[in-house]
Short mmCIF file of C-alpha atoms and ligand atoms in Angstrom, two decimals:
data_model
loop_
_atom_site.label_atom_id
_atom_site.label_comp_id
_atom_site.label_asym_id
_atom_site.label_seq_id
_atom_site.Cartn_x
_atom_site.Cartn_y
_atom_site.Cartn_z
CA MET G 1 0.00 0.00 0.00
CA THR G 2 2.99 2.35 0.54
CA ASP G 3 3.97 3.87 -2.80
CA LYS G 4 5.46 7.22 -1.95
CA THR G 5 6.85 9.13 1.00
CA VAL G 6 6.67 12.70 2.17
CA THR G 7 9.65 14.33 3.82
CA LEU G 8 8.97 16.85 6.53
CA HIS G 9 11.65 19.41 7.34
CA ILE G 10 10.93 21.09 10.65
CA ASP G 11 12.54 24.38 11.71
CA GLY G 12 15.01 23.74 14.52
CA MET G 13 15.14 19.98 13.95
CA ASP G 14 18.27 18.53 12.36
CA GLU G 15 16.71 15.35 11.14
CA ALA G 16 13.96 15.36 8.50
CA VAL G 17 10.98 13.10 9.15
CA GLU G 18 10.01 10.69 6.42
CA LEU G 19 6.31 9.84 6.36
CA PRO G 20 4.72 7.09 4.26
CA MET G 21 1.96 7.93 1.79
CA TYR G 22 -0.81 5.52 0.86
CA SER G 23 -3.02 5.38 -2.21
CA GLY G 24 -6.57 4.12 -2.06
CA SER G 25 -8.38 2.53 -5.01
CA ILE G 26 -9.62 6.04 -5.89
CA GLY G 27 -9.45 9.40 -4.14
CA PRO G 28 -6.65 11.48 -2.69
CA ASP G 29 -3.48 9.90 -1.27
CA VAL G 30 -3.09 10.04 2.49
CA ILE G 31 -0.01 10.79 4.57
CA ASP G 32 0.53 8.47 7.54
CA VAL G 33 1.43 10.83 10.39
CA GLY G 34 1.38 8.07 13.04
CA LYS G 35 5.10 8.24 13.74
CA LEU G 36 5.11 11.99 14.40
CA THR G 37 4.36 11.46 18.11
CA SER G 38 7.73 9.72 18.52
CA LYS G 39 9.25 13.04 17.36
CA GLY G 40 7.21 14.91 19.99
CA LEU G 41 4.76 16.32 17.41
CA PHE G 42 1.02 16.06 16.78
CA THR G 43 -0.96 17.12 13.73
CA TYR G 44 -3.61 19.81 14.21
CA ASP G 45 -6.83 19.61 12.18
CA PRO G 46 -9.95 20.93 13.97
CA GLY G 47 -13.09 19.54 12.35
CA PHE G 48 -10.96 16.77 10.75
CA VAL G 49 -11.05 18.67 7.46
CA SER G 50 -7.84 17.02 6.17
CA THR G 51 -7.84 13.87 8.25
CA ALA G 52 -8.60 10.33 7.09
CA ALA G 53 -9.44 8.65 10.39
CA CYS G 54 -9.63 5.10 9.07
CA GLU G 55 -9.36 2.83 6.05
CA SER G 56 -12.73 1.76 4.65
CA GLN G 57 -14.19 -0.13 1.67
CA ILE G 58 -17.83 0.84 2.09
CA THR G 59 -18.53 4.26 0.58
CA TYR G 60 -16.60 6.66 -1.63
CA ILE G 61 -17.38 10.35 -2.09
CA ASP G 62 -15.83 12.80 -4.54
CA GLY G 63 -17.16 16.14 -3.35
CA ASN G 64 -15.86 18.11 -6.32
CA GLU G 65 -17.44 15.84 -8.90
CA GLY G 66 -20.61 15.13 -6.89
CA ILE G 67 -19.95 11.37 -6.83
CA LEU G 68 -21.27 8.99 -4.18
CA LEU G 69 -20.56 5.27 -4.51
CA HIS G 70 -21.68 2.48 -2.18
CA ARG G 71 -19.37 -0.51 -2.62
CA GLY G 72 -18.61 0.98 -6.05
CA TYR G 73 -22.22 1.44 -7.19
CA PRO G 74 -23.34 5.03 -7.96
CA ILE G 75 -26.12 6.28 -5.68
CA GLU G 76 -28.20 7.31 -8.72
CA GLN G 77 -28.25 3.70 -9.98
CA LEU G 78 -29.11 2.32 -6.57
CA ALA G 79 -31.90 4.88 -6.14
CA GLU G 80 -33.35 3.93 -9.50
CA HIS G 81 -33.00 0.14 -9.45
CA SER G 82 -32.48 -1.01 -5.88
CA THR G 83 -34.48 -0.97 -2.65
CA TYR G 84 -33.47 0.11 0.82
CA LEU G 85 -33.10 -3.46 2.09
CA GLU G 86 -31.10 -4.56 -0.94
CA THR G 87 -28.81 -1.55 -0.37
CA CYS G 88 -28.52 -2.58 3.29
CA TYR G 89 -27.32 -6.00 2.16
CA LEU G 90 -24.82 -4.37 -0.19
CA LEU G 91 -23.44 -2.11 2.54
CA LEU G 92 -23.20 -4.93 5.08
CA TYR G 93 -21.84 -7.73 2.90
CA GLY G 94 -20.05 -5.85 0.12
CA GLU G 95 -21.94 -7.32 -2.88
CA LEU G 96 -25.46 -7.11 -4.25
CA PRO G 97 -27.45 -10.20 -3.22
CA ASN G 98 -28.71 -12.81 -5.66
CA GLN G 99 -32.46 -13.58 -5.55
CA ALA G 100 -32.16 -16.24 -2.82
CA GLU G 101 -29.84 -14.09 -0.68
CA LYS G 102 -32.16 -11.11 -1.09
CA GLU G 103 -35.23 -13.08 0.00
CA ARG G 104 -33.41 -14.63 2.94
CA PHE G 105 -32.16 -11.23 4.10
CA GLU G 106 -35.57 -9.60 3.76
CA ASN G 107 -37.21 -12.47 5.66
CA THR G 108 -34.61 -12.28 8.41
CA VAL G 109 -35.04 -8.54 8.85
CA CYS G 110 -38.82 -8.99 8.84
CA THR G 111 -38.70 -11.51 11.66
CA HIS G 112 -36.84 -9.07 13.90
CA THR G 113 -39.22 -6.10 13.60
CA MET G 114 -41.02 -6.60 16.90
CA VAL G 115 -39.49 -5.11 20.06
CA HIS G 116 -39.48 -6.74 23.49
CA GLU G 117 -42.87 -6.09 25.06
CA GLN G 118 -41.26 -4.44 28.08
CA ILE G 119 -39.83 -1.74 25.82
CA ARG G 120 -43.38 -0.49 25.45
CA THR G 121 -43.43 0.37 29.15
CA PHE G 122 -40.09 2.13 28.76
CA PHE G 123 -41.84 4.80 26.69
CA GLN G 124 -44.12 5.69 29.60
CA GLY G 125 -41.11 7.22 31.38
CA PHE G 126 -40.97 10.05 28.85
CA ARG G 127 -42.98 13.24 29.01
CA ARG G 128 -45.78 13.30 26.48
CA ASP G 129 -44.14 16.24 24.64
CA ALA G 130 -40.68 14.61 24.45
CA HIS G 131 -38.89 15.11 21.14
CA PRO G 132 -38.84 11.77 19.27
CA MET G 133 -35.04 12.04 18.91
CA ALA G 134 -34.73 12.26 22.71
CA ILE G 135 -36.78 9.08 22.95
CA MET G 136 -34.70 7.37 20.26
CA CYS G 137 -31.39 8.19 22.02
CA GLY G 138 -32.72 6.58 25.19
CA VAL G 139 -34.64 3.63 23.80
CA VAL G 140 -32.04 2.48 21.26
CA GLY G 141 -29.34 2.59 23.97
CA ALA G 142 -31.70 0.57 26.17
CA LEU G 143 -31.86 -2.25 23.59
CA SER G 144 -28.54 -3.43 25.06
CA ALA G 145 -30.45 -4.27 28.23
CA PHE G 146 -32.87 -6.48 26.30
CA TYR G 147 -30.73 -8.39 23.79
CA HIS G 148 -27.90 -9.94 25.79
CA ASP G 149 -27.43 -12.62 23.15
CA SER G 150 -25.99 -10.11 20.68
CA LEU G 151 -23.55 -8.15 22.83
CA ASP G 152 -20.32 -10.11 22.38
CA ILE G 153 -18.59 -7.91 19.85
CA THR G 154 -15.86 -10.50 19.22
CA ASN G 155 -18.47 -13.00 18.01
CA GLU G 156 -19.30 -12.55 14.33
CA GLN G 157 -22.77 -14.09 14.74
CA HIS G 158 -23.61 -11.72 17.58
CA ARG G 159 -22.57 -8.81 15.41
CA GLU G 160 -24.76 -10.05 12.56
CA VAL G 161 -27.82 -10.54 14.78
CA ALA G 162 -27.30 -7.08 16.27
CA ALA G 163 -27.25 -5.67 12.72
CA PHE G 164 -30.52 -7.46 11.83
CA ARG G 165 -32.12 -6.30 15.05
CA LEU G 166 -31.12 -2.69 14.65
CA ILE G 167 -32.17 -2.42 11.00
CA ALA G 168 -35.46 -4.19 11.76
CA LYS G 169 -36.38 -2.49 15.03
CA MET G 170 -35.48 1.10 14.20
CA PRO G 171 -38.70 1.72 12.18
CA THR G 172 -40.75 0.11 14.96
CA LEU G 173 -39.15 2.31 17.64
CA ALA G 174 -39.38 5.38 15.41
CA ALA G 175 -43.10 4.86 14.82
CA MET G 176 -43.62 4.17 18.53
CA SER G 177 -41.93 7.45 19.45
CA TYR G 178 -44.38 9.24 17.15
CA LYS G 179 -47.45 7.37 18.37
CA PHE G 180 -46.45 8.11 21.96
CA SER G 181 -46.14 11.84 21.22
CA ILE G 182 -49.67 12.01 19.81
CA GLY G 183 -51.23 9.74 22.41
CA GLN G 184 -52.22 6.96 20.01
CA PRO G 185 -51.73 3.25 20.67
CA PHE G 186 -48.55 1.69 19.37
CA MET G 187 -48.99 -0.38 16.21
CA TYR G 188 -47.34 -3.78 16.02
CA PRO G 189 -45.32 -4.36 12.86
CA ASP G 190 -47.06 -6.31 10.09
CA ASN G 191 -44.38 -8.59 8.66
CA SER G 192 -46.37 -9.30 5.52
CA LYS G 193 -45.62 -5.73 4.44
CA GLY G 194 -42.39 -4.44 2.89
CA TYR G 195 -39.92 -2.51 5.07
CA SER G 196 -41.02 1.02 4.22
CA GLU G 197 -44.67 0.10 3.81
CA ASN G 198 -44.56 -1.42 7.29
CA PHE G 199 -43.05 1.77 8.69
CA LEU G 200 -45.85 3.89 7.22
CA HIS G 201 -48.37 1.35 8.53
CA MET G 202 -46.95 1.69 12.06
CA MET G 203 -46.84 5.50 11.74
CA PHE G 204 -50.28 6.15 10.36
CA GLY G 205 -52.31 3.00 11.04
CA ASN G 206 -54.48 2.46 14.08
CA PRO G 207 -55.95 -0.66 15.64
CA CYS G 208 -59.54 0.43 14.82
CA SER G 209 -59.32 0.19 11.06
CA GLU G 210 -57.34 -1.69 8.47
CA SER G 211 -54.44 0.42 7.23
CA LYS G 212 -53.76 0.81 3.54
CA VAL G 213 -50.43 2.27 2.47
CA SER G 214 -50.19 3.78 -1.00
CA PRO G 215 -47.47 1.99 -3.00
CA VAL G 216 -46.32 5.36 -4.39
CA LEU G 217 -45.78 6.73 -0.89
CA ALA G 218 -44.12 3.51 0.30
CA LYS G 219 -41.73 3.73 -2.66
CA ALA G 220 -40.95 7.38 -1.90
CA MET G 221 -40.32 6.47 1.76
CA ASP G 222 -38.04 3.63 0.70
CA ARG G 223 -36.05 5.99 -1.48
CA VAL G 224 -35.63 8.44 1.41
CA PHE G 225 -34.23 5.60 3.55
CA LEU G 226 -32.00 4.44 0.70
CA LEU G 227 -30.59 7.91 0.04
CA HIS G 228 -29.66 8.24 3.72
CA ALA G 229 -28.21 4.74 4.09
CA ASP G 230 -24.55 5.73 4.32
CA HIS G 231 -22.29 8.68 3.80
CA GLU G 232 -18.70 7.74 4.60
CA GLN G 233 -17.05 9.16 7.74
CA ASN G 234 -19.60 11.89 8.64
CA ALA G 235 -20.01 13.14 12.22
CA SER G 236 -22.43 10.44 13.39
CA THR G 237 -20.58 7.56 11.68
CA SER G 238 -17.28 8.78 13.12
CA THR G 239 -19.02 8.93 16.51
CA VAL G 240 -20.18 5.32 16.11
CA ARG G 241 -16.66 4.24 15.17
CA LEU G 242 -15.09 6.17 18.06
CA THR G 243 -17.62 4.77 20.54
CA GLY G 244 -17.15 1.27 19.14
CA SER G 245 -13.36 1.56 19.37
CA SER G 246 -13.62 1.34 23.15
CA GLY G 247 -15.39 -2.02 22.82
CA ALA G 248 -18.88 -0.65 23.57
CA ASN G 249 -21.81 -2.82 22.45
CA PRO G 250 -23.53 -2.09 19.10
CA PHE G 251 -26.75 -0.73 20.61
CA ALA G 252 -24.78 1.77 22.71
CA CYS G 253 -22.73 2.74 19.65
CA ILE G 254 -25.83 3.38 17.53
CA ALA G 255 -27.39 5.42 20.36
CA ALA G 256 -24.23 7.57 20.30
CA GLY G 257 -24.62 7.94 16.51
CA ILE G 258 -28.23 9.04 16.96
CA ALA G 259 -27.13 11.71 19.44
CA ALA G 260 -24.50 13.05 17.00
CA LEU G 261 -27.01 13.03 14.16
CA TRP G 262 -29.50 15.14 16.12
CA GLY G 263 -27.62 18.44 15.70
CA PRO G 264 -28.85 20.97 13.12
CA SER G 265 -25.51 20.94 11.27
CA HIS G 266 -25.99 17.23 10.55
CA GLY G 267 -29.25 15.22 10.55
CA GLY G 268 -31.23 17.88 12.36
CA ALA G 269 -31.02 20.03 9.22
CA ASN G 270 -34.09 18.49 7.56
CA GLU G 271 -36.23 19.54 10.51
CA ALA G 272 -34.50 22.94 10.57
CA VAL G 273 -35.32 23.42 6.86
CA LEU G 274 -39.03 23.14 7.54
CA SER G 275 -38.83 25.38 10.62
CA MET G 276 -37.00 27.94 8.50
CA LEU G 277 -39.63 27.75 5.73
CA GLU G 278 -42.34 28.26 8.39
CA GLU G 279 -40.42 31.24 9.76
CA ILE G 280 -40.08 32.76 6.30
CA GLY G 281 -43.81 32.24 5.97
CA ASP G 282 -44.31 34.07 2.68
CA GLU G 283 -42.49 34.32 -0.64
CA SER G 284 -42.17 38.09 -0.17
CA ARG G 285 -39.81 37.53 2.79
CA ILE G 286 -37.34 35.20 1.08
CA GLU G 287 -34.89 37.96 0.09
CA GLU G 288 -34.79 39.15 3.69
CA PHE G 289 -33.69 35.67 4.88
CA VAL G 290 -31.19 35.28 2.06
CA ASP G 291 -29.67 38.65 3.10
CA ARG G 292 -29.51 37.46 6.72
CA ALA G 293 -27.70 34.27 5.63
CA LYS G 294 -25.11 36.40 3.83
CA ASN G 295 -24.56 38.77 6.76
CA LYS G 296 -21.36 37.84 8.64
CA ASP G 297 -22.72 39.37 11.87
CA ASP G 298 -25.87 37.29 11.80
CA PRO G 299 -25.49 33.63 12.87
CA PHE G 300 -28.46 32.64 10.68
CA ARG G 301 -27.69 30.15 7.90
CA LEU G 302 -29.90 28.89 5.13
CA MET G 303 -30.73 25.42 6.38
CA GLY G 304 -30.41 22.70 3.75
CA PHE G 305 -27.65 24.55 1.90
CA GLY G 306 -23.92 23.78 1.89
CA HIS G 307 -21.95 20.67 2.68
CA ARG G 308 -18.54 19.94 4.11
CA VAL G 309 -17.63 17.59 1.28
CA TYR G 310 -19.84 18.40 -1.72
CA LYS G 311 -18.64 21.56 -3.43
CA ASN G 312 -20.37 21.05 -6.76
CA PHE G 313 -23.66 19.37 -6.01
CA ASP G 314 -24.95 16.72 -3.65
CA PRO G 315 -25.84 13.69 -5.83
CA ARG G 316 -28.39 12.58 -3.22
CA ALA G 317 -30.08 15.97 -3.49
CA LYS G 318 -30.42 15.54 -7.25
CA VAL G 319 -32.26 12.22 -6.85
CA MET G 320 -34.21 13.49 -3.85
CA LYS G 321 -35.36 16.52 -5.87
CA GLU G 322 -36.70 14.24 -8.63
CA SER G 323 -38.45 12.17 -5.99
CA ALA G 324 -39.89 15.31 -4.39
CA ASP G 325 -41.30 16.44 -7.73
CA GLU G 326 -42.88 13.00 -8.29
CA VAL G 327 -44.42 12.86 -4.83
CA LEU G 328 -45.79 16.40 -4.99
CA LYS G 329 -47.33 15.68 -8.38
CA GLU G 330 -48.78 12.37 -7.21
CA LEU G 331 -50.33 14.02 -4.16
CA GLY G 332 -51.44 17.13 -6.03
CA LEU G 333 -49.42 19.29 -3.63
CA GLU G 334 -47.44 21.36 -6.13
CA ASP G 335 -49.20 24.45 -4.84
CA ASP G 336 -48.48 23.93 -1.15
CA ARG G 337 -47.45 27.24 0.48
CA LEU G 338 -44.21 26.03 2.12
CA LEU G 339 -43.24 24.06 -0.92
CA ARG G 340 -43.68 27.14 -3.07
CA ILE G 341 -41.40 29.06 -0.71
CA ALA G 342 -38.87 26.21 -0.86
CA LYS G 343 -38.79 26.20 -4.66
CA ARG G 344 -38.41 29.96 -4.86
CA LEU G 345 -35.70 29.96 -2.18
CA GLU G 346 -33.80 27.27 -4.04
CA GLN G 347 -33.97 29.33 -7.24
CA ILE G 348 -32.83 32.57 -5.58
CA ALA G 349 -29.97 30.90 -3.70
CA LEU G 350 -28.77 29.08 -6.82
CA GLU G 351 -28.52 32.39 -8.68
CA ASP G 352 -27.02 34.46 -5.85
CA PRO G 353 -23.25 35.18 -6.22
CA TYR G 354 -22.65 34.59 -2.47
CA PHE G 355 -23.95 31.02 -2.69
CA ILE G 356 -22.32 30.42 -6.07
CA GLU G 357 -18.88 31.65 -4.92
CA LYS G 358 -19.00 29.65 -1.69
CA LYS G 359 -20.34 26.61 -3.57
CA LEU G 360 -23.40 26.34 -1.34
CA TYR G 361 -25.87 24.08 -3.11
CA PRO G 362 -29.07 22.59 -1.74
CA ASN G 363 -28.14 19.41 0.11
CA VAL G 364 -30.09 16.19 0.65
CA ASP G 365 -31.89 17.61 3.66
CA PHE G 366 -33.41 20.45 1.70
CA TYR G 367 -35.42 18.10 -0.50
CA SER G 368 -35.94 15.29 2.02
CA GLY G 369 -37.72 17.80 4.27
CA ILE G 370 -40.05 18.63 1.41
CA ILE G 371 -40.83 14.98 0.60
CA LEU G 372 -41.39 14.07 4.23
CA ARG G 373 -43.76 16.97 4.68
CA ALA G 374 -45.67 15.89 1.58
CA LEU G 375 -45.84 12.34 2.97
CA GLY G 376 -47.54 13.76 6.05
CA ILE G 377 -44.60 13.05 8.35
CA PRO G 378 -44.51 15.56 11.21
CA THR G 379 -41.43 17.79 11.29
CA SER G 380 -40.23 16.44 14.63
CA MET G 381 -39.89 12.99 13.02
CA PHE G 382 -37.63 14.10 10.15
CA THR G 383 -34.33 13.48 11.90
CA VAL G 384 -35.66 10.19 13.28
CA ILE G 385 -36.27 9.07 9.72
CA PHE G 386 -32.70 10.02 8.81
CA ALA G 387 -31.57 7.89 11.79
CA VAL G 388 -33.65 4.91 10.61
CA GLY G 389 -32.08 5.08 7.13
CA ARG G 390 -28.53 5.68 8.43
CA THR G 391 -28.59 2.79 10.91
CA VAL G 392 -27.27 0.37 8.30
CA GLY G 393 -24.36 2.69 7.48
CA TRP G 394 -23.45 3.02 11.14
CA ILE G 395 -23.62 -0.75 11.63
CA ALA G 396 -21.65 -1.49 8.45
CA HIS G 397 -18.85 0.87 9.55
CA TRP G 398 -18.87 -0.49 13.10
CA HIS G 399 -18.70 -4.06 11.80
CA GLU G 400 -15.91 -3.19 9.36
CA MET G 401 -13.90 -1.68 12.20
CA ILE G 402 -14.47 -4.48 14.69
CA SER G 403 -13.71 -7.23 12.19
CA GLY G 404 -10.40 -5.64 11.19
CA SER G 405 -7.54 -4.35 13.29
CA TYR G 406 -8.32 -1.22 15.28
CA ARG G 407 -7.21 0.69 18.33
CA ILE G 408 -9.20 2.83 20.70
CA GLY G 409 -9.72 6.29 19.14
CA ARG G 410 -7.82 8.79 21.22
CA PRO G 411 -7.10 12.18 19.60
CA ARG G 412 -4.64 14.62 21.19
CA GLN G 413 -4.82 18.42 21.43
CA LEU G 414 -3.03 21.72 21.10
CA TYR G 415 -3.04 22.80 24.76
CA THR G 416 -3.37 26.57 25.28
CA GLY G 417 -4.41 26.61 28.96
CA HIS G 418 -2.40 27.54 32.05
CA VAL G 419 1.05 26.09 32.55
CA GLN G 420 1.60 24.36 35.89
CA ARG G 421 0.84 26.56 38.94
CA ASP G 422 0.38 26.02 42.68
CA TYR G 423 -2.98 25.62 44.41
CA THR G 424 -4.10 28.88 46.07
CA PRO G 425 -5.84 28.61 49.48
CA ILE G 426 -9.38 30.04 49.30
CA ALA G 427 -8.56 32.95 51.63
CA ASP G 428 -5.88 34.18 49.22
CA ARG G 429 -7.97 34.14 46.01
N1 CMC A 1 -25.95 29.60 4.69
C1 CMC A 1 -25.15 30.68 4.61
N2 CMC A 1 -23.80 30.63 4.59
C2 CMC A 1 -23.23 29.41 4.68
C3 CMC A 1 -24.00 28.23 4.78
C4 CMC A 1 -25.41 28.36 4.78
N3 CMC A 1 -26.18 27.28 4.85
N4 CMC A 1 -23.17 27.16 4.86
C5 CMC A 1 -21.93 27.65 4.82
N5 CMC A 1 -21.95 29.00 4.71
C6 CMC A 1 -20.79 29.89 4.57
C7 CMC A 1 -20.06 30.05 5.91
O1 CMC A 1 -20.53 31.17 6.61
C8 CMC A 1 -18.63 30.19 5.47
O2 CMC A 1 -18.45 31.54 5.03
P1 CMC A 1 -17.01 32.26 5.21
O3 CMC A 1 -16.05 31.49 4.38
O4 CMC A 1 -17.25 33.64 4.71
O5 CMC A 1 -16.68 32.18 6.67
C9 CMC A 1 -18.51 29.31 4.24
O6 CMC A 1 -19.85 29.22 3.71
C10 CMC A 1 -18.00 27.90 4.53
O7 CMC A 1 -18.81 27.34 5.58
P2 CMC A 1 -18.25 26.43 6.76
O8 CMC A 1 -19.14 26.55 7.93
O9 CMC A 1 -16.80 26.69 6.95
O10 CMC A 1 -18.41 24.99 6.10
P3 CMC A 1 -18.46 23.63 6.88
O11 CMC A 1 -17.95 22.62 5.94
O12 CMC A 1 -17.77 23.72 8.21
O13 CMC A 1 -20.02 23.41 7.17
C11 CMC A 1 -22.28 22.79 6.92
C12 CMC A 1 -20.85 22.63 6.40
C13 CMC A 1 -23.17 21.73 6.25
C14 CMC A 1 -22.31 22.51 8.45
C15 CMC A 1 -22.79 24.21 6.61
O14 CMC A 1 -22.81 24.44 5.23
C16 CMC A 1 -24.16 24.50 7.21
O15 CMC A 1 -24.25 24.88 8.39
N6 CMC A 1 -25.27 24.29 6.42
C17 CMC A 1 -26.61 24.42 6.94
C18 CMC A 1 -26.97 23.18 7.74
C19 CMC A 1 -27.25 22.00 6.83
O16 CMC A 1 -27.98 22.09 5.85
N7 CMC A 1 -26.69 20.83 7.23
C20 CMC A 1 -26.94 19.55 6.52
C21 CMC A 1 -25.71 19.01 5.89
S1 CMC A 1 -26.12 17.69 4.73
C22 CMC A 1 -26.70 16.40 5.69
C23 CMC A 1 -25.66 15.67 6.39
O17 CMC A 1 -24.78 15.10 5.71
O18 CMC A 1 -25.72 15.60 7.62
#
């Protein structure tokens, strides 16, 4: 893997430091700085802008070209031809399944959809107005107290069962967190339904009448899950890896990922997009908000715009936009007030020199917020849905790490605090 080296000449140091460089199958070369500590040096890279924290074979992103590949397959092709569960299989096992493997995987996931009955009582501990993400952080972490037979991280079978359980139970828990917040009875999963259809059934069904899920909406939901399935070493995935590096169990690791996802700079952005559209309220006020986003002294940012990695366009956003158009047409919602504001905002921002110069394009969350609203999903559930879709990515990365060689993640720092000083008795302070 070592092709080249980099030689570092440091002021005041006689000896140059030779660092190995590695090439991946595609993408930029990386410099291995591991041996710098033996020279008394650390690298400094807040936000990990230039840091490859691990080696991985799952997902590749080229932010300049707007390319996203899962196990080599372009996201556009997966979105068009695959399903969420088939993409889960691909992410977990590295290859697309044949027909028998696909059916076996789908059946296995379907048989794990129910949660332990006692988890239902767990929900009662939350306030009625609890945010569903708060519930998800708690309840997913609590799964480790219920499934002791899948906690041995050194056992490959345990890891596989944990993956099935998490992928299967996340929609059930997500729907339960919604039902709890609106005071409706929890719906049991119906394993005769497809993955996304079942989720919508648990979200919108009730025990008093038979639930019918429109195939168009189930397909749109499936595509939302698929487009969120993985995204390389983003904040929540890196959190899962870091948590897992200490040997924590998979349920605890995924709970940590959910917490990291919650923030508005990451998965919380889809909810923030809708809140922002509500705040704008009318097309006549769009310019005012665009001006605020451009003002350096105003912390306001246009939610759903910009990305750390994509500087051309977000390929997921392109597919999500097509999906949004289809769903809005299907539901006859093209004239919805907030959706009109969204479309106009998108147009203005795409033409504004500030956004063009800074390469701030609408990201996946801009359009996913629109689709989810059209599907009748309440805003507070948007980030939960992102978490459901991303669970497979988190698990795939965790599994990749645990099944290879890894060390506990332990970054260092540039210390700028006090140098050593003596304790002052309280009377002298
Ligand atoms: N509105 C206005 N200005 C922006 C925005 C925005 N949405 N995003 C970035 N900028 C400006 C920023 O002020 C900075 O300007 P300057 O160079 O003059 O200081 C410049 O663009 C670069 O921004 P940055 O904050 O250094 O970029 P970053 O890579 O650290 O942040 C981001 C990326 C996604 C956190 C950021 O673009 C943002 O806050 N966007 C809005 C939130 C959002 O939509 N997040 C979802 C991301 S996609 C889903 C996911 O993968 O989780």
